[in-house]
Short mmCIF file of C-alpha atoms and ligand atoms in Angstrom, two decimals:
data_model
loop_
_atom_site.label_atom_id
_atom_site.label_comp_id
_atom_site.label_asym_id
_atom_site.label_seq_id
_atom_site.Cartn_x
_atom_site.Cartn_y
_atom_site.Cartn_z
CA UNK A 1 71.61 125.71 41.16
CA UNK A 2 72.40 122.04 41.19
CA UNK A 3 75.65 120.93 39.59
CA UNK A 4 75.04 117.78 37.59
CA UNK A 5 78.33 116.40 36.18
CA UNK A 6 78.47 113.23 34.03
CA UNK A 7 81.68 111.32 34.09
CA UNK A 8 81.81 109.21 30.87
CA UNK A 9 85.15 107.43 31.67
CA UNK A 10 86.34 105.46 28.78
CA UNK A 11 82.96 105.27 27.18
CA UNK A 12 81.34 105.38 24.57
CA UNK A 13 83.53 103.87 21.94
CA UNK A 14 82.12 105.74 18.93
CA UNK A 15 82.28 109.53 18.05
CA UNK A 16 78.49 109.18 16.96
CA UNK A 17 77.48 107.84 20.36
CA UNK A 18 79.37 110.51 22.20
CA UNK A 19 77.85 113.30 20.00
CA UNK A 20 74.34 111.83 20.75
CA UNK A 21 74.91 111.81 24.37
CA UNK A 22 76.16 115.36 24.33
CA UNK A 23 72.95 116.43 22.30
CA UNK A 24 70.84 114.85 25.15
CA UNK A 25 72.90 116.80 27.87
CA UNK A 26 72.51 120.03 25.86
CA UNK A 27 68.75 119.53 25.47
CA UNK A 28 68.65 118.99 29.35
CA UNK A 29 70.75 121.91 30.12
CA UNK A 30 68.36 124.09 28.09
CA UNK A 31 65.16 122.56 29.41
CA UNK A 32 66.45 122.99 33.11
CA UNK A 33 68.62 126.08 32.75
CA UNK A 34 67.15 127.63 35.88
CA UNK A 35 67.83 124.69 38.08
CA UNK A 36 70.74 122.77 36.79
CA UNK A 37 74.14 123.36 35.70
CA UNK A 38 75.00 120.20 33.43
CA UNK A 39 78.59 119.30 32.60
CA UNK A 40 79.74 116.38 30.54
CA UNK A 41 83.11 115.03 31.02
CA UNK A 42 84.05 112.71 27.98
CA UNK A 43 87.54 111.13 27.46
CA UNK A 44 90.09 113.16 25.76
CA UNK A 45 89.32 111.81 22.28
CA UNK A 46 85.77 112.78 22.29
CA UNK A 47 86.34 116.38 23.80
CA UNK A 48 86.59 118.07 20.41
CA UNK A 49 83.40 116.52 18.86
CA UNK A 50 81.45 117.11 22.13
CA UNK A 51 82.62 120.65 22.20
CA UNK A 52 81.25 121.20 18.74
CA UNK A 53 77.70 120.31 19.83
CA UNK A 54 77.16 123.82 21.10
CA UNK A 55 78.95 126.55 22.84
CA UNK A 56 76.07 126.33 25.47
CA UNK A 57 77.20 122.84 26.50
CA UNK A 58 79.68 122.82 29.52
CA UNK A 59 82.42 120.25 29.05
CA UNK A 60 84.92 118.95 31.46
CA UNK A 61 88.02 116.63 30.89
CA UNK A 62 88.83 113.68 33.26
CA UNK A 63 92.40 114.77 34.20
CA UNK A 64 95.25 117.02 33.21
CA UNK A 65 99.07 116.79 33.06
CA UNK A 66 100.69 117.77 36.39
CA UNK A 67 103.20 120.24 34.97
CA UNK A 68 103.48 122.41 31.91
CA UNK A 69 106.59 120.44 30.65
CA UNK A 70 106.00 119.66 27.05
CA UNK A 71 107.41 116.15 27.36
CA UNK A 72 104.57 114.10 29.12
CA UNK A 73 103.61 111.32 26.61
CA UNK A 74 99.94 110.22 27.09
CA UNK A 75 98.72 113.36 28.87
CA UNK A 76 96.76 116.43 27.87
CA UNK A 77 97.95 119.90 29.39
CA UNK A 78 95.52 122.22 31.18
CA UNK A 79 96.57 124.82 28.59
CA UNK A 80 95.57 122.46 25.84
CA UNK A 81 92.24 121.76 27.57
CA UNK A 82 91.55 125.41 27.95
CA UNK A 83 92.40 126.43 24.36
CA UNK A 84 89.87 123.64 23.22
CA UNK A 85 87.03 125.21 25.26
CA UNK A 86 86.95 122.81 28.20
CA UNK A 87 85.83 124.45 31.44
CA UNK A 88 86.05 121.83 34.23
CA UNK A 89 88.62 119.08 34.99
CA UNK A 90 88.11 116.17 37.24
CA UNK A 91 91.12 115.56 39.38
CA UNK A 92 92.02 112.85 41.90
CA UNK A 93 89.21 110.49 40.64
CA UNK A 94 89.64 107.09 42.65
CA UNK A 95 90.18 105.35 39.29
CA UNK A 96 93.13 107.71 38.60
CA UNK A 97 94.30 107.29 42.15
CA UNK A 98 94.21 103.56 41.74
CA UNK A 99 96.48 103.94 38.66
CA UNK A 100 99.08 105.74 40.94
CA UNK A 101 97.89 109.23 41.16
CA UNK A 102 99.12 110.26 44.65
CA UNK A 103 97.88 113.12 46.88
CA UNK A 104 100.84 115.01 45.92
CA UNK A 105 100.25 114.40 42.17
CA UNK A 106 96.60 115.48 42.50
CA UNK A 107 97.92 118.77 44.09
CA UNK A 108 100.19 119.37 41.15
CA UNK A 109 97.23 118.91 38.76
CA UNK A 110 94.85 121.17 40.74
CA UNK A 111 97.57 123.91 40.81
CA UNK A 112 97.89 123.57 36.87
CA UNK A 113 94.23 123.57 36.41
CA UNK A 114 93.71 126.67 38.58
CA UNK A 115 96.74 128.41 36.82
CA UNK A 116 94.76 127.95 33.47
CA UNK A 117 91.52 129.31 34.99
CA UNK A 118 89.63 126.06 34.74
CA UNK A 119 87.53 124.69 37.46
CA UNK A 120 88.83 121.60 39.22
CA UNK A 121 86.32 119.05 40.48
CA UNK A 122 88.61 117.48 43.10
CA UNK A 123 87.39 113.85 43.98
CA UNK A 124 88.05 112.63 47.52
CA UNK A 125 86.90 109.58 49.28
CA UNK A 126 87.75 106.72 51.37
CA UNK A 127 88.41 103.16 50.10
CA UNK A 128 86.50 101.58 53.03
CA UNK A 129 84.78 102.44 56.18
CA UNK A 130 86.58 101.20 59.28
CA UNK A 131 85.01 101.01 62.72
CA UNK A 132 87.83 103.26 64.21
CA UNK A 133 87.29 106.15 61.84
CA UNK A 134 90.62 106.02 60.06
CA UNK A 135 88.74 106.84 56.84
CA UNK A 136 88.13 110.32 58.15
CA UNK A 137 91.96 110.98 58.22
CA UNK A 138 92.18 109.49 54.74
CA UNK A 139 89.79 112.03 53.34
CA UNK A 140 91.46 114.84 55.39
CA UNK A 141 94.92 114.00 53.93
CA UNK A 142 93.49 113.97 50.41
CA UNK A 143 91.97 117.46 50.88
CA UNK A 144 94.85 119.05 52.89
CA UNK A 145 97.40 117.85 50.41
CA UNK A 146 95.30 118.73 47.24
CA UNK A 147 94.55 122.26 48.42
CA UNK A 148 97.93 123.07 50.26
CA UNK A 149 99.16 125.37 47.74
CA UNK A 150 95.94 127.04 46.68
CA UNK A 151 95.13 130.67 47.36
CA UNK A 152 92.01 131.68 49.14
CA UNK A 153 90.87 133.57 46.12
CA UNK A 154 90.83 130.43 43.79
CA UNK A 155 88.51 128.64 46.18
CA UNK A 156 85.48 130.31 44.64
CA UNK A 157 86.22 128.32 41.48
CA UNK A 158 86.75 124.92 43.31
CA UNK A 159 84.41 121.96 43.35
CA UNK A 160 84.98 119.14 45.64
CA UNK A 161 83.26 115.67 44.90
CA UNK A 162 82.87 113.33 47.91
CA UNK A 163 83.02 109.80 46.31
CA UNK A 164 83.41 106.96 48.57
CA UNK A 165 85.26 104.26 46.60
CA UNK A 166 83.20 101.51 48.01
CA UNK A 167 80.11 103.10 46.42
CA UNK A 168 81.49 103.76 42.98
CA UNK A 169 81.11 101.73 39.74
CA UNK A 170 79.97 98.30 38.83
CA UNK A 171 82.04 96.73 41.89
CA UNK A 172 80.36 98.88 44.39
CA UNK A 173 79.71 97.09 47.63
CA UNK A 174 76.66 99.00 48.25
CA UNK A 175 75.05 102.56 47.77
CA UNK A 176 75.96 105.27 50.41
CA UNK A 177 73.04 106.52 52.46
CA UNK A 178 72.27 110.20 52.29
CA UNK A 179 73.25 110.46 55.94
CA UNK A 180 76.72 109.20 55.25
CA UNK A 181 76.95 111.84 52.64
CA UNK A 182 75.71 114.53 54.93
CA UNK A 183 78.18 113.57 57.67
CA UNK A 184 81.17 113.56 55.28
CA UNK A 185 80.23 116.72 53.54
CA UNK A 186 80.03 118.46 56.99
CA UNK A 187 83.40 117.08 57.82
CA UNK A 188 84.74 118.36 54.53
CA UNK A 189 83.50 121.81 55.08
CA UNK A 190 85.22 121.60 58.63
CA UNK A 191 88.44 120.74 56.98
CA UNK A 192 88.13 123.72 54.54
CA UNK A 193 87.17 126.05 57.41
CA UNK A 194 90.29 124.98 59.22
CA UNK A 195 92.35 125.58 56.26
CA UNK A 196 90.91 128.79 54.84
CA UNK A 197 88.23 130.12 57.29
CA UNK A 198 84.54 129.67 57.68
CA UNK A 199 83.52 131.77 54.78
CA UNK A 200 85.43 129.38 52.54
CA UNK A 201 84.09 126.37 54.44
CA UNK A 202 80.52 127.37 53.98
CA UNK A 203 80.62 128.43 50.27
CA UNK A 204 82.83 125.71 48.73
CA UNK A 205 80.71 123.67 46.33
CA UNK A 206 80.48 119.97 47.31
CA UNK A 207 79.09 117.29 45.10
CA UNK A 208 78.27 113.79 45.91
CA UNK A 209 79.22 110.79 43.54
CA UNK A 210 79.05 106.95 43.57
CA UNK A 211 76.19 104.79 42.24
CA UNK A 212 73.97 107.93 41.84
CA UNK A 213 70.77 107.11 39.79
CA UNK A 214 67.39 108.43 38.95
CA UNK A 215 65.95 106.84 42.17
CA UNK A 216 68.40 108.07 44.91
CA UNK A 217 69.77 111.38 43.19
CA UNK A 218 67.35 113.77 44.69
CA UNK A 219 67.95 112.57 48.33
CA UNK A 220 71.66 113.16 48.11
CA UNK A 221 70.56 116.84 47.39
CA UNK A 222 67.79 117.15 49.96
CA UNK A 223 69.21 115.00 52.78
CA UNK A 224 72.75 114.28 51.91
CA UNK A 225 74.01 117.90 51.84
CA UNK A 226 75.39 117.72 48.38
CA UNK A 227 75.07 120.69 45.93
CA UNK A 228 75.42 118.58 42.94
CA UNK A 229 76.21 115.03 41.80
CA UNK A 230 78.95 113.31 39.94
CA UNK A 231 77.42 110.63 37.72
CA UNK A 232 79.14 107.59 36.10
CA UNK A 233 77.32 104.89 34.63
CA UNK A 234 73.85 106.52 34.39
CA UNK A 235 75.26 109.53 32.56
CA UNK A 236 76.04 107.08 29.68
CA UNK A 237 72.44 106.17 29.28
CA UNK A 238 70.48 109.05 27.59
CA UNK A 239 67.03 108.00 29.00
CA UNK A 240 68.16 107.36 32.62
CA UNK A 241 70.31 110.47 32.64
CA UNK A 242 67.27 112.45 31.45
CA UNK A 243 65.17 110.75 34.22
CA UNK A 244 67.79 111.62 36.85
CA UNK A 245 67.79 115.30 35.74
CA UNK A 246 64.13 115.34 35.94
CA UNK A 247 64.00 113.73 39.41
CA UNK A 248 66.01 116.73 40.72
CA UNK A 249 63.40 119.27 39.58
CA UNK A 250 60.43 117.61 41.21
P1 PGA B 301 79.28 105.59 39.14
O1 PGA B 301 80.49 106.20 39.03
O2 PGA B 301 78.07 106.59 39.21
O3 PGA B 301 79.12 104.56 37.90
O4 PGA B 301 79.29 104.88 40.44
C1 PGA B 301 80.72 107.54 39.65
C2 PGA B 301 82.19 108.06 39.42
O5 PGA B 301 83.15 107.27 39.23
O6 PGA B 301 82.42 109.27 39.33
#
């Protein structure tokens, strides 16, 4: 089963557009129910209307508050998300990190998400690839800190998304190759193995994200070692998202 996650970020502007995208995602998840698990991650404001589409549609949030303190203006708690019907939470996205979410803060959010029995999609990825391989320790730090307080039992619920920052969004310098994804995913499995043992390292679900589209998606699965994809821009275009989902089946 390939996990296909759409990260809608701060789009679309209108509820009607979000509902229409949600209906497309629902239709795709029914059509490919044996092959794909589709999750859409709207902004907080669209969560309720997207959840109304159908109980069958899996929905994720794009962050959660790092503590259960009731005084955190501007945030949503993992408990609120859970009571609404959300099942996944993106944590540590590079755009959140760029706004100041440190590795330590990511770890707090991951812990709260697990405590409310939601599935965190922990995003990791280097800002750039340097010739000396420092980028490897950047990713290692992100994972070690984010998962430091996590029990082995919760790992079954964990999803990691490898997203090289240089390959994300409209300002990407280039697309990553499937080989670059494969090498890093093997390295991530090694880090998890060192932390929690080889069973955990083998079984943790790892996605690839960053400029995934209908042309390159399948390769990240077949050659890039990913068990799923985290898709930004293309998930906001119903036709392209449908083409991307279809390309994974062929
Ligand atoms: P992109 O975004 O597919 O638009 O590059 C991916 C992401 O930020 O998760």
